[in-house]
Amino acid sequence: MNARAVVVGSGPNGLTAACVLARAGMDVTVAEAQPTVGGAARSADVLGPGTTVDLGAACHPFGAASPAFAALGLQEKGLEWLTPEVAAAHPLEGQAPGLLLQGLDNTTEGLRHATHNDAAAWRALHNGPLNHLPQILSGALGPLLQWPDHPAAMAGFGLRAPWPASMLARLFSTEQAKGLLAGSAAHASFPMSAPLTGAFAVLFNLLGMSNGWPVAKGGTQAIVEALVADLTAHGGRIETGRLVTDTRELGEPEVLMLDLTPRQVLCMRGLKLPARYRKSLSRWSYGTAVHKVDLLLDGPVPWYDSRITQAGTVHVGGTLKEINQAARLAARGTMPERPFVIAAQPTAVDPSRAPEGRHILWAYAQIPHGYRGPESKPNLAGDRLVQQIERFAPGLRERILHRVDHSPRYLEAMNPNLVGGSIGGGALSGLQQVFRPAPQLNPYRTGAPGVYLCSSSTPPGGGVHGMGGYNAATTALRDLT
């Protein structure tokens, strides 16, 4: 195949799309505006020499299970997954934490110490889908409006998916089980009472109990480096520092792949998009934002329960009721006093990321879209994040050697796809969960011949898994035949 393809944007989706097209024999060029590739999936020595800090996502439950990454053989290109002993922990005031462990039996055994009923309910909720997880991922990581390859497996998952996480939580009596459900559901950045949040809860829990929630050895940048290695091995090229504002400067490639969110697409000159598609993009909502804080510590986080130090991810928010309240406030544009925080402890399993004896804590708080804070306290969100963690890790402040804050404004400047500090490519509210980014059976086609969208604004959404790019590229190849 002598056809030419141009990919605008070098995030994991753009790079994955480029790899698929290059493997099919296309002449592929990736245009990246930044001086380095990777989008938000980059790592840098943010906390000083000898440190490796992930600028975006740090733990990768979907990355390790990604059919796209498996098809590209990224582990043969140097990518190594490191799996923490505890996939996720959920600290609680005055109580033992909830612990999501590899293996359904291990997780239920922990819940059994609290109550046998919760252990049985947890098994009933997760056991069936866990036995069919590869088939469920095949459907869940693609367009939701297409007939799944494994309808029976998806039907079993579908019985759990539509419900709000707050309703599924009624199956349990302990805060440990409710907390594990709420923490996983909160990755949707939406209140627990919203429909489909139950799907996030169950799916994240399934991944934790199967492959764990691993980190990439050496930082998330290792995923990008493996993708770049595959692309160049198949003849693809990357041009950094190249900002594309007009598609006419690209010539007339047979395939134009856009790793951009709707706002950037609408600003791109030269695109002849159908009016109906443009109208859908103009209505796109980006949802809540995050304020990110990176901490260099002189030792492990002093959690009240030492088992939490073994967790790759810690969901910091207290009870389900507290998490739901924080999410509601953020969605309404009010900065929560106690925001929900997702914290990652990469040095718990990858000590190479910090100098000997030092630890890195990566964390972000879910806050209102575009929040800037008062002029007198521009890092108010970061202060509340630290306070929230210290609530369960007394003495944390005394261990901080260096702290770096990343506001929503900073995050968008680092990567324009993070509009207003939103990290998922668009809110999962209302119909946007199903119609990403427009009401059509194939969400990767734009309606313009040869032009495709492959960003996190397409199914399956945010995360470092490459599936948006993989699905868009396979669509493009089918259209060329």
Tab-separated table of N, CA, C and O in Angstrom, residues 62 122 125-126 129 136 156-172 180-206 320 428 433:
chain	number	residue	atom	x	y	z
A	62	PHE	N	-5.946	-0.264	32.219
A	62	PHE	CA	-6.390	-0.517	30.851
A	62	PHE	C	-5.211	-0.697	29.906
A	62	PHE	O	-5.310	-1.411	28.914
A	122	TRP	N	-19.868	-9.219	47.073
A	122	TRP	CA	-18.783	-8.817	46.176
A	122	TRP	C	-18.532	-9.903	45.121
A	122	TRP	O	-18.360	-9.615	43.938
A	125	LEU	N	-21.312	-9.950	42.508
A	125	LEU	CA	-21.268	-8.824	41.585
A	125	LEU	C	-20.167	-8.981	40.540
A	125	LEU	O	-20.340	-8.586	39.378
A	126	HIS	N	-19.036	-9.575	40.930
A	126	HIS	CA	-17.866	-9.566	40.058
A	126	HIS	C	-17.506	-10.907	39.434
A	126	HIS	O	-16.805	-10.944	38.410
A	129	PRO	N	-18.614	-11.640	35.418
A	129	PRO	CA	-17.828	-10.854	34.454
A	129	PRO	C	-16.338	-11.160	34.497
A	129	PRO	O	-15.665	-11.108	33.465
A	136	ILE	N	-15.318	-9.093	27.533
A	136	ILE	CA	-15.958	-7.840	27.945
A	136	ILE	C	-15.112	-6.651	27.518
A	136	ILE	O	-15.628	-5.638	27.012
A	156	GLY	N	-23.988	-10.140	30.245
A	156	GLY	CA	-23.782	-10.308	31.685
A	156	GLY	C	-23.228	-9.059	32.326
A	156	GLY	O	-23.641	-8.658	33.419
A	157	PHE	N	-22.284	-8.411	31.643
A	157	PHE	CA	-21.747	-7.152	32.158
A	157	PHE	C	-22.801	-6.054	32.089
A	157	PHE	O	-22.903	-5.208	32.975
A	158	GLY	N	-23.603	-6.094	31.028
A	158	GLY	CA	-24.617	-5.060	30.836
A	158	GLY	C	-25.676	-5.027	31.922
A	158	GLY	O	-26.284	-3.986	32.177
A	159	LEU	N	-25.898	-6.150	32.584
A	159	LEU	CA	-26.855	-6.163	33.681
A	159	LEU	C	-26.382	-5.302	34.849
A	159	LEU	O	-27.178	-4.833	35.656
A	160	ARG	N	-25.083	-5.098	34.955
A	160	ARG	CA	-24.502	-4.315	36.043
A	160	ARG	C	-24.212	-2.879	35.614
A	160	ARG	O	-24.182	-1.970	36.431
A	161	ALA	N	-23.974	-2.673	34.309
A	161	ALA	CA	-23.439	-1.410	33.808
A	161	ALA	C	-24.357	-0.199	33.954
A	161	ALA	O	-23.882	0.885	34.289
A	162	PRO	N	-25.673	-0.292	33.701
A	162	PRO	CA	-26.472	0.937	33.654
A	162	PRO	C	-26.663	1.615	35.010
A	162	PRO	O	-27.020	2.798	35.073
A	163	TRP	N	-26.437	0.901	36.083
A	163	TRP	CA	-26.830	1.398	37.386
A	163	TRP	C	-25.846	2.431	37.940
A	163	TRP	O	-24.645	2.340	37.716
A	164	PRO	N	-26.347	3.398	38.684
A	164	PRO	CA	-25.438	4.287	39.417
A	164	PRO	C	-24.647	3.491	40.450
A	164	PRO	O	-25.146	2.512	41.023
A	165	ALA	N	-23.424	3.892	40.686
A	165	ALA	CA	-22.610	3.206	41.687
A	165	ALA	C	-23.257	3.268	43.062
A	165	ALA	O	-23.119	2.343	43.868
A	166	SER	N	-23.971	4.360	43.338
A	166	SER	CA	-24.625	4.492	44.640
A	166	SER	C	-25.679	3.417	44.844
A	166	SER	O	-25.931	2.996	45.984
A	167	MET	N	-26.305	2.943	43.766
A	167	MET	CA	-27.299	1.873	43.887
A	167	MET	C	-26.618	0.524	44.074
A	167	MET	O	-27.050	-0.289	44.897
A	168	LEU	N	-25.540	0.271	43.311
A	168	LEU	CA	-24.820	-0.988	43.502
A	168	LEU	C	-24.250	-1.083	44.910
A	168	LEU	O	-24.136	-2.179	45.470
A	169	ALA	N	-23.891	0.067	45.480
A	169	ALA	CA	-23.314	0.079	46.823
A	169	ALA	C	-24.303	-0.416	47.871
A	169	ALA	O	-23.895	-0.818	48.970
A	170	ARG	N	-25.587	-0.406	47.553
A	170	ARG	CA	-26.588	-0.895	48.513
A	170	ARG	C	-26.484	-2.404	48.740
A	170	ARG	O	-27.095	-2.945	49.664
A	171	LEU	N	-25.718	-3.067	47.879
A	171	LEU	CA	-25.493	-4.497	48.080
A	171	LEU	C	-24.630	-4.763	49.305
A	171	LEU	O	-24.585	-5.887	49.800
A	172	PHE	N	-23.922	-3.722	49.794
A	172	PHE	CA	-22.923	-3.892	50.831
A	172	PHE	C	-23.310	-3.147	52.100
A	172	PHE	O	-24.025	-2.148	52.062
A	180	LEU	N	-14.460	0.704	48.060
A	180	LEU	CA	-13.805	0.135	46.889
A	180	LEU	C	-14.641	0.364	45.633
A	180	LEU	O	-14.110	0.642	44.552
A	181	LEU	N	-15.947	0.268	45.777
A	181	LEU	CA	-16.840	0.495	44.643
A	181	LEU	C	-16.816	1.972	44.253
A	181	LEU	O	-16.681	2.319	43.074
A	182	ALA	N	-16.917	2.855	45.254
A	182	ALA	CA	-16.967	4.292	44.974
A	182	ALA	C	-15.656	4.800	44.395
A	182	ALA	O	-15.650	5.623	43.470
A	183	GLY	N	-14.528	4.331	44.921
A	183	GLY	CA	-13.238	4.787	44.426
A	183	GLY	C	-13.039	4.443	42.963
A	183	GLY	O	-12.549	5.260	42.177
A	184	SER	N	-13.428	3.242	42.573
A	184	SER	CA	-13.303	2.854	41.173
A	184	SER	C	-14.275	3.641	40.300
A	184	SER	O	-13.917	4.081	39.197
A	185	ALA	N	-15.490	3.829	40.782
A	185	ALA	CA	-16.481	4.586	40.008
A	185	ALA	C	-16.064	6.037	39.817
A	185	ALA	O	-16.371	6.660	38.800
A	186	ALA	N	-15.352	6.588	40.791
A	186	ALA	CA	-14.977	8.005	40.742
A	186	ALA	C	-13.998	8.330	39.631
A	186	ALA	O	-13.780	9.504	39.316
A	187	HIS	N	-13.409	7.313	39.000
A	187	HIS	CA	-12.548	7.583	37.845
A	187	HIS	C	-13.345	8.180	36.687
A	187	HIS	O	-12.768	8.757	35.766
A	188	ALA	N	-14.670	8.061	36.742
A	188	ALA	CA	-15.522	8.685	35.733
A	188	ALA	C	-15.645	10.188	35.943
A	188	ALA	O	-16.190	10.887	35.086
A	189	SER	N	-15.126	10.690	37.076
A	189	SER	CA	-15.199	12.127	37.401
A	189	SER	C	-16.645	12.618	37.364
A	189	SER	O	-16.957	13.659	36.795
A	190	PHE	N	-17.509	11.851	37.997
A	190	PHE	CA	-18.929	12.176	37.980
A	190	PHE	C	-19.564	11.664	39.269
A	190	PHE	O	-19.065	10.709	39.877
A	191	PRO	N	-20.648	12.280	39.749
A	191	PRO	CA	-21.281	11.824	40.991
A	191	PRO	C	-21.687	10.355	40.945
A	191	PRO	O	-22.050	9.825	39.895
A	192	MET	N	-21.638	9.712	42.102
A	192	MET	CA	-21.963	8.290	42.216
A	192	MET	C	-23.418	7.989	41.854
A	192	MET	O	-23.764	6.863	41.527
A	193	SER	N	-24.256	9.008	41.890
A	193	SER	CA	-25.677	8.807	41.612
A	193	SER	C	-25.996	8.831	40.121
A	193	SER	O	-27.143	8.639	39.727
A	194	ALA	N	-24.991	9.057	39.274
A	194	ALA	CA	-25.215	9.142	37.833
A	194	ALA	C	-25.291	7.752	37.207
A	194	ALA	O	-24.569	6.839	37.617
A	195	PRO	N	-26.147	7.572	36.208
A	195	PRO	CA	-26.197	6.281	35.503
A	195	PRO	C	-24.848	5.944	34.898
A	195	PRO	O	-24.048	6.829	34.563
A	196	LEU	N	-24.576	4.648	34.776
A	196	LEU	CA	-23.375	4.087	34.167
A	196	LEU	C	-22.127	4.169	35.044
A	196	LEU	O	-21.108	3.578	34.710
A	197	THR	N	-22.196	4.884	36.179
A	197	THR	CA	-21.019	4.890	37.054
A	197	THR	C	-20.764	3.501	37.635
A	197	THR	O	-19.633	3.159	37.979
A	198	GLY	N	-21.810	2.679	37.710
A	198	GLY	CA	-21.627	1.304	38.145
A	198	GLY	C	-20.745	0.522	37.187
A	198	GLY	O	-19.989	-0.366	37.595
A	199	ALA	N	-20.817	0.845	35.891
A	199	ALA	CA	-19.980	0.164	34.905
A	199	ALA	C	-18.508	0.451	35.169
A	199	ALA	O	-17.666	-0.446	35.079
A	200	PHE	N	-18.187	1.706	35.474
A	200	PHE	CA	-16.804	2.053	35.786
A	200	PHE	C	-16.335	1.303	37.027
A	200	PHE	O	-15.217	0.780	37.068
A	201	ALA	N	-17.184	1.267	38.047
A	201	ALA	CA	-16.808	0.606	39.290
A	201	ALA	C	-16.472	-0.854	39.055
A	201	ALA	O	-15.410	-1.351	39.462
A	202	VAL	N	-17.365	-1.564	38.391
A	202	VAL	CA	-17.170	-2.997	38.190
A	202	VAL	C	-15.972	-3.258	37.282
A	202	VAL	O	-15.135	-4.127	37.568
A	203	LEU	N	-15.843	-2.490	36.196
A	203	LEU	CA	-14.767	-2.747	35.246
A	203	LEU	C	-13.394	-2.470	35.856
A	203	LEU	O	-12.459	-3.269	35.699
A	204	PHE	N	-13.241	-1.358	36.572
A	204	PHE	CA	-11.963	-1.079	37.227
A	204	PHE	C	-11.643	-2.144	38.270
A	204	PHE	O	-10.486	-2.559	38.416
A	205	ASN	N	-12.655	-2.599	38.997
A	205	ASN	CA	-12.421	-3.644	39.992
A	205	ASN	C	-12.003	-4.959	39.327
A	205	ASN	O	-11.113	-5.666	39.822
A	206	LEU	N	-12.641	-5.283	38.206
A	206	LEU	CA	-12.278	-6.505	37.487
A	206	LEU	C	-10.819	-6.471	37.043
A	206	LEU	O	-10.088	-7.459	37.173
A	320	LEU	N	-18.366	6.652	50.790
A	320	LEU	CA	-19.061	6.863	49.527
A	320	LEU	C	-19.857	8.160	49.563
A	320	LEU	O	-19.882	8.913	48.578
A	428	LEU	N	-18.339	12.539	30.832
A	428	LEU	CA	-19.076	11.299	30.614
A	428	LEU	C	-20.536	11.449	31.047
A	428	LEU	O	-21.201	10.463	31.338
A	433	GLN	N	-21.488	9.775	27.071
A	433	GLN	CA	-20.876	8.473	27.325
A	433	GLN	C	-21.123	7.536	26.148
A	433	GLN	O	-20.274	6.709	25.812
